[in-house]
Amino acid sequence: AIKRLLALEEFSELGSGFRLSMRDLEIRGAGEILGTKQHGFITAVGLETYIRLLNDEISKIKGSFKKEDKEVLIDIGISAFIPQEYINDDMERLNFYKRIANASYTELDSIVSKMEDIAGKIPQPVKNLIRIAKIKKLLSERNITKIIEKNGAVEFYFEKGFVPGDTEIKRWLEIFKGRINFFKTSSHNGFAIKLEKDDDKISIISKVFRLDI
């Protein structure tokens, strides 16, 4: 109740109805929808994921479920978002996030064009967001599960049981020389590339997988 009162106080200006509704949704949860409870687990999984899970279950019941491409986790410590000062309208900004998430690789450039038509040249955080989105699309069918920045290096994790070919390993060794280190965990094999000053982390990923990003 206190959280809801604070939300009312925070979003009191004209046009705050949508943001107030979203905050209330976060506080109370979206409910079971298919059940009777009025609280759910929306905060734990996020609205987009919650709706996707719901749609998947409905599709399974109808017998029309189609498995989506896996999404590669990318967490490399760079600013990748749509700044509020670039697109001030909350609904418009939310819509662009959704378009980027649902777009195919070939559709991402047209989304950038639409953003520039509305708000002008995209700033660096948006460029990063689009580049990462492109990498995720291109790697969705590769044998990679996640790419994360950790302990001054970018770490690449393969799917369980996958081993890259000798040719590819040789290419990585030639490009990154003494900076690359291969590792093995109980669930995944992978390798880490040590970061140097002013490294473009997205460019490193592009070189590893021969991507033109």
mmCIF file of C-alpha atoms in Angstrom:
data_model
loop_
_atom_site.group_PDB
_atom_site.id
_atom_site.type_symbol
_atom_site.label_atom_id
_atom_site.label_comp_id
_atom_site.label_asym_id
_atom_site.label_seq_id
_atom_site.Cartn_x
_atom_site.Cartn_y
_atom_site.Cartn_z
ATOM 1 C CA ALA A 1 0.000 0.000 0.000
ATOM 2 C CA ILE A 2 2.860 2.369 0.834
ATOM 3 C CA LYS A 3 4.532 1.622 -2.503
ATOM 4 C CA ARG A 4 1.292 2.383 -4.354
ATOM 5 C CA LEU A 5 0.850 5.693 -2.478
ATOM 6 C CA LEU A 6 4.444 6.662 -3.304
ATOM 7 C CA ALA A 7 3.779 5.806 -6.960
ATOM 8 C CA LEU A 8 0.720 8.106 -6.938
ATOM 9 C CA GLU A 9 2.879 10.876 -5.500
ATOM 10 C CA GLU A 10 5.649 10.299 -8.068
ATOM 11 C CA PHE A 11 3.385 10.175 -11.135
ATOM 12 C CA SER A 12 0.982 12.990 -10.408
ATOM 13 C CA GLU A 13 1.584 15.224 -13.428
ATOM 14 C CA LEU A 14 -0.653 15.270 -16.513
ATOM 15 C CA GLY A 15 -0.116 12.247 -18.798
ATOM 16 C CA SER A 16 1.352 9.958 -16.125
ATOM 17 C CA GLY A 17 -1.449 7.387 -16.308
ATOM 18 C CA PHE A 18 0.512 4.840 -18.340
ATOM 19 C CA ARG A 19 3.609 4.993 -16.127
ATOM 20 C CA LEU A 20 1.404 4.767 -13.025
ATOM 21 C CA SER A 21 -0.316 1.671 -14.417
ATOM 22 C CA MET A 22 3.039 0.042 -15.199
ATOM 23 C CA ARG A 23 4.317 0.789 -11.668
ATOM 24 C CA ASP A 24 1.126 -0.700 -10.177
ATOM 25 C CA LEU A 25 1.623 -3.752 -12.392
ATOM 26 C CA GLU A 26 5.162 -4.146 -11.046
ATOM 27 C CA ILE A 27 4.010 -3.792 -7.430
ATOM 28 C CA ARG A 28 0.958 -6.095 -7.494
ATOM 29 C CA GLY A 29 1.917 -8.426 -10.345
ATOM 30 C CA ALA A 30 -0.157 -9.241 -13.404
ATOM 31 C CA GLY A 31 -2.193 -11.944 -11.713
ATOM 32 C CA GLU A 32 -2.600 -15.487 -12.883
ATOM 33 C CA ILE A 33 -4.795 -14.431 -15.840
ATOM 34 C CA LEU A 34 -5.882 -18.037 -16.302
ATOM 35 C CA GLY A 35 -6.566 -18.408 -12.563
ATOM 36 C CA THR A 36 -8.264 -16.486 -9.760
ATOM 37 C CA LYS A 37 -5.376 -14.836 -7.902
ATOM 38 C CA GLN A 38 -4.891 -11.107 -8.336
ATOM 39 C CA HIS A 39 -1.155 -11.175 -7.785
ATOM 40 C CA GLY A 40 1.476 -12.849 -9.911
ATOM 41 C CA PHE A 41 5.214 -13.112 -10.541
ATOM 42 C CA ILE A 42 5.576 -10.365 -13.142
ATOM 43 C CA THR A 43 8.394 -8.605 -11.247
ATOM 44 C CA ALA A 44 10.449 -11.791 -11.165
ATOM 45 C CA VAL A 45 10.391 -12.487 -14.903
ATOM 46 C CA GLY A 46 9.469 -9.150 -16.516
ATOM 47 C CA LEU A 47 6.362 -8.198 -18.485
ATOM 48 C CA GLU A 48 7.707 -9.231 -21.907
ATOM 49 C CA THR A 49 8.799 -12.669 -20.697
ATOM 50 C CA TYR A 50 5.556 -13.163 -18.772
ATOM 51 C CA ILE A 51 3.451 -12.469 -21.889
ATOM 52 C CA ARG A 52 5.680 -14.722 -24.007
ATOM 53 C CA LEU A 53 5.353 -17.574 -21.516
ATOM 54 C CA LEU A 54 1.587 -17.099 -21.464
ATOM 55 C CA ASN A 55 1.368 -17.110 -25.265
ATOM 56 C CA ASP A 56 3.556 -20.231 -25.426
ATOM 57 C CA GLU A 57 1.228 -22.080 -23.047
ATOM 58 C CA ILE A 58 -1.862 -21.031 -25.000
ATOM 59 C CA SER A 59 -0.187 -22.180 -28.242
ATOM 60 C CA LYS A 60 0.662 -25.546 -26.658
ATOM 61 C CA ILE A 61 -2.969 -26.015 -25.620
ATOM 62 C CA LYS A 62 -4.073 -25.172 -29.171
ATOM 63 C CA GLY A 63 -1.429 -27.503 -30.605
ATOM 64 C CA SER A 64 0.251 -24.740 -32.592
ATOM 65 C CA PHE A 65 3.356 -24.185 -30.450
ATOM 66 C CA LYS A 66 6.490 -23.266 -32.378
ATOM 67 C CA LYS A 67 9.803 -23.148 -30.554
ATOM 68 C CA GLU A 68 11.524 -19.785 -30.859
ATOM 69 C CA ASP A 69 15.191 -19.313 -31.666
ATOM 70 C CA LYS A 70 17.302 -19.360 -28.535
ATOM 71 C CA GLU A 71 18.544 -16.018 -27.312
ATOM 72 C CA VAL A 72 22.232 -15.586 -26.569
ATOM 73 C CA LEU A 73 22.928 -13.753 -23.306
ATOM 74 C CA ILE A 74 25.239 -10.783 -23.874
ATOM 75 C CA ASP A 75 26.449 -8.823 -20.846
ATOM 76 C CA ILE A 76 29.592 -6.881 -21.690
ATOM 77 C CA GLY A 77 29.301 -3.778 -19.525
ATOM 78 C CA ILE A 78 28.473 -1.151 -22.134
ATOM 79 C CA SER A 79 25.618 1.362 -22.252
ATOM 80 C CA ALA A 80 22.968 -0.065 -24.582
ATOM 81 C CA PHE A 81 19.593 1.625 -24.173
ATOM 82 C CA ILE A 82 17.278 4.333 -25.541
ATOM 83 C CA PRO A 83 17.915 7.513 -23.511
ATOM 84 C CA GLN A 84 14.866 9.380 -22.253
ATOM 85 C CA GLU A 85 16.307 12.642 -23.546
ATOM 86 C CA TYR A 86 16.448 11.091 -27.039
ATOM 87 C CA ILE A 87 12.858 9.744 -27.076
ATOM 88 C CA ASN A 88 10.999 11.396 -24.227
ATOM 89 C CA ASP A 89 7.637 9.674 -24.658
ATOM 90 C CA ASP A 90 7.527 6.559 -22.440
ATOM 91 C CA MET A 91 5.089 4.659 -24.656
ATOM 92 C CA GLU A 92 7.071 5.421 -27.818
ATOM 93 C CA ARG A 93 10.306 4.329 -26.163
ATOM 94 C CA LEU A 94 8.684 1.114 -24.918
ATOM 95 C CA ASN A 95 7.354 0.400 -28.410
ATOM 96 C CA PHE A 96 10.841 0.750 -29.898
ATOM 97 C CA TYR A 97 12.277 -1.656 -27.326
ATOM 98 C CA LYS A 98 9.588 -4.156 -28.292
ATOM 99 C CA ARG A 99 10.221 -3.667 -32.027
ATOM 100 C CA ILE A 100 13.947 -4.239 -31.551
ATOM 101 C CA ALA A 101 13.347 -7.380 -29.472
ATOM 102 C CA ASN A 102 10.914 -8.874 -31.993
ATOM 103 C CA ALA A 103 12.647 -7.781 -35.206
ATOM 104 C CA SER A 104 14.596 -10.002 -37.554
ATOM 105 C CA TYR A 105 18.171 -9.060 -38.407
ATOM 106 C CA THR A 106 17.122 -7.416 -41.682
ATOM 107 C CA GLU A 107 14.436 -5.322 -39.976
ATOM 108 C CA LEU A 108 16.740 -3.649 -37.448
ATOM 109 C CA ASP A 109 18.114 -1.019 -39.856
ATOM 110 C CA SER A 110 14.593 0.097 -40.798
ATOM 111 C CA ILE A 111 13.808 0.510 -37.078
ATOM 112 C CA VAL A 112 16.868 2.777 -36.789
ATOM 113 C CA SER A 113 15.569 4.828 -39.742
ATOM 114 C CA LYS A 114 12.185 5.250 -38.041
ATOM 115 C CA MET A 115 13.858 6.378 -34.827
ATOM 116 C CA GLU A 116 15.962 8.930 -36.719
ATOM 117 C CA ASP A 117 12.854 10.220 -38.531
ATOM 118 C CA ILE A 118 11.241 10.877 -35.150
ATOM 119 C CA ALA A 119 14.168 12.029 -32.992
ATOM 120 C CA GLY A 120 17.213 12.636 -35.190
ATOM 121 C CA LYS A 121 20.547 10.851 -35.343
ATOM 122 C CA ILE A 122 20.764 7.968 -32.871
ATOM 123 C CA PRO A 123 23.175 8.440 -29.917
ATOM 124 C CA GLN A 124 25.900 5.948 -28.980
ATOM 125 C CA PRO A 125 23.828 3.962 -26.420
ATOM 126 C CA VAL A 126 21.221 3.260 -29.120
ATOM 127 C CA LYS A 127 23.950 2.269 -31.603
ATOM 128 C CA ASN A 128 25.236 -0.198 -29.022
ATOM 129 C CA LEU A 129 21.719 -1.529 -28.442
ATOM 130 C CA ILE A 130 21.210 -2.153 -32.163
ATOM 131 C CA ARG A 131 24.648 -3.760 -32.615
ATOM 132 C CA ILE A 132 24.023 -6.131 -29.709
ATOM 133 C CA ALA A 133 20.564 -6.949 -31.082
ATOM 134 C CA LYS A 134 22.154 -7.809 -34.452
ATOM 135 C CA ILE A 135 24.735 -10.051 -32.795
ATOM 136 C CA LYS A 136 22.002 -11.886 -30.875
ATOM 137 C CA LYS A 137 20.062 -12.518 -34.092
ATOM 138 C CA LEU A 138 23.147 -13.781 -35.949
ATOM 139 C CA LEU A 139 24.272 -16.030 -33.101
ATOM 140 C CA SER A 140 20.846 -17.544 -32.358
ATOM 141 C CA GLU A 141 21.670 -20.584 -34.514
ATOM 142 C CA ARG A 142 25.314 -20.878 -33.442
ATOM 143 C CA ASN A 143 26.637 -23.111 -30.661
ATOM 144 C CA ILE A 144 27.042 -20.284 -28.182
ATOM 145 C CA THR A 145 24.975 -19.651 -25.037
ATOM 146 C CA LYS A 146 26.393 -16.499 -23.498
ATOM 147 C CA ILE A 147 29.034 -13.806 -23.822
ATOM 148 C CA ILE A 148 29.898 -11.927 -20.643
ATOM 149 C CA GLU A 149 32.524 -9.505 -19.379
ATOM 150 C CA LYS A 150 34.268 -10.826 -16.294
ATOM 151 C CA ASN A 151 37.595 -10.174 -14.548
ATOM 152 C CA GLY A 152 38.914 -7.907 -17.295
ATOM 153 C CA ALA A 153 38.052 -10.290 -20.145
ATOM 154 C CA VAL A 154 35.209 -11.168 -22.493
ATOM 155 C CA GLU A 155 34.175 -14.786 -21.895
ATOM 156 C CA PHE A 156 32.446 -16.953 -24.499
ATOM 157 C CA TYR A 157 30.451 -20.028 -23.429
ATOM 158 C CA PHE A 158 29.605 -22.859 -25.839
ATOM 159 C CA GLU A 159 26.587 -25.135 -25.682
ATOM 160 C CA LYS A 160 27.167 -28.266 -23.631
ATOM 161 C CA GLY A 161 29.235 -30.824 -25.511
ATOM 162 C CA PHE A 162 30.212 -28.474 -28.367
ATOM 163 C CA VAL A 163 33.880 -28.268 -29.380
ATOM 164 C CA PRO A 164 34.990 -25.749 -32.057
ATOM 165 C CA GLY A 165 36.982 -26.994 -35.039
ATOM 166 C CA ASP A 166 40.764 -26.818 -35.271
ATOM 167 C CA THR A 167 40.629 -24.257 -38.101
ATOM 168 C CA GLU A 168 38.534 -21.862 -36.041
ATOM 169 C CA ILE A 169 40.711 -22.285 -32.950
ATOM 170 C CA LYS A 170 43.817 -21.554 -35.035
ATOM 171 C CA ARG A 171 42.201 -18.396 -36.421
ATOM 172 C CA TRP A 172 41.357 -17.153 -32.910
ATOM 173 C CA LEU A 173 44.911 -17.836 -31.731
ATOM 174 C CA GLU A 174 46.332 -15.849 -34.660
ATOM 175 C CA ILE A 175 43.997 -12.877 -34.153
ATOM 176 C CA PHE A 176 44.226 -12.592 -30.367
ATOM 177 C CA LYS A 177 47.646 -14.186 -29.831
ATOM 178 C CA GLY A 178 48.536 -14.273 -26.115
ATOM 179 C CA ARG A 179 45.226 -12.720 -25.042
ATOM 180 C CA ILE A 180 43.072 -15.842 -25.447
ATOM 181 C CA ASN A 181 42.614 -18.503 -22.804
ATOM 182 C CA PHE A 182 40.482 -21.657 -23.152
ATOM 183 C CA PHE A 183 38.623 -23.058 -20.138
ATOM 184 C CA LYS A 184 36.355 -25.920 -19.158
ATOM 185 C CA THR A 185 33.566 -25.934 -16.550
ATOM 186 C CA SER A 186 31.251 -28.678 -15.328
ATOM 187 C CA SER A 187 28.553 -27.567 -17.762
ATOM 188 C CA HIS A 188 30.242 -25.634 -20.578
ATOM 189 C CA ASN A 189 33.468 -25.225 -22.509
ATOM 190 C CA GLY A 190 34.563 -21.773 -23.555
ATOM 191 C CA PHE A 191 37.329 -19.232 -23.861
ATOM 192 C CA ALA A 192 38.189 -15.760 -22.593
ATOM 193 C CA ILE A 193 39.825 -12.876 -24.423
ATOM 194 C CA LYS A 194 41.703 -10.465 -22.171
ATOM 195 C CA LEU A 195 40.648 -6.869 -22.663
ATOM 196 C CA GLU A 196 43.142 -4.150 -23.435
ATOM 197 C CA LYS A 197 42.691 -0.409 -22.974
ATOM 198 C CA ASP A 198 40.164 1.166 -25.389
ATOM 199 C CA ASP A 199 39.054 -2.222 -26.771
ATOM 200 C CA ASP A 200 35.723 -2.166 -28.592
ATOM 201 C CA LYS A 201 34.045 -5.217 -27.041
ATOM 202 C CA ILE A 202 31.462 -5.488 -29.808
ATOM 203 C CA SER A 203 34.253 -5.505 -32.406
ATOM 204 C CA ILE A 204 35.958 -8.341 -30.498
ATOM 205 C CA ILE A 205 32.749 -10.406 -30.694
ATOM 206 C CA SER A 206 32.440 -9.587 -34.398
ATOM 207 C CA LYS A 207 35.997 -10.784 -35.058
ATOM 208 C CA VAL A 208 35.433 -14.026 -33.162
ATOM 209 C CA PHE A 209 32.393 -14.953 -35.252
ATOM 210 C CA ARG A 210 33.288 -13.128 -38.509
ATOM 211 C CA LEU A 211 30.325 -10.779 -38.225
ATOM 212 C CA ASP A 212 30.009 -7.527 -40.136
ATOM 213 C CA ILE A 213 28.577 -5.396 -37.311
#
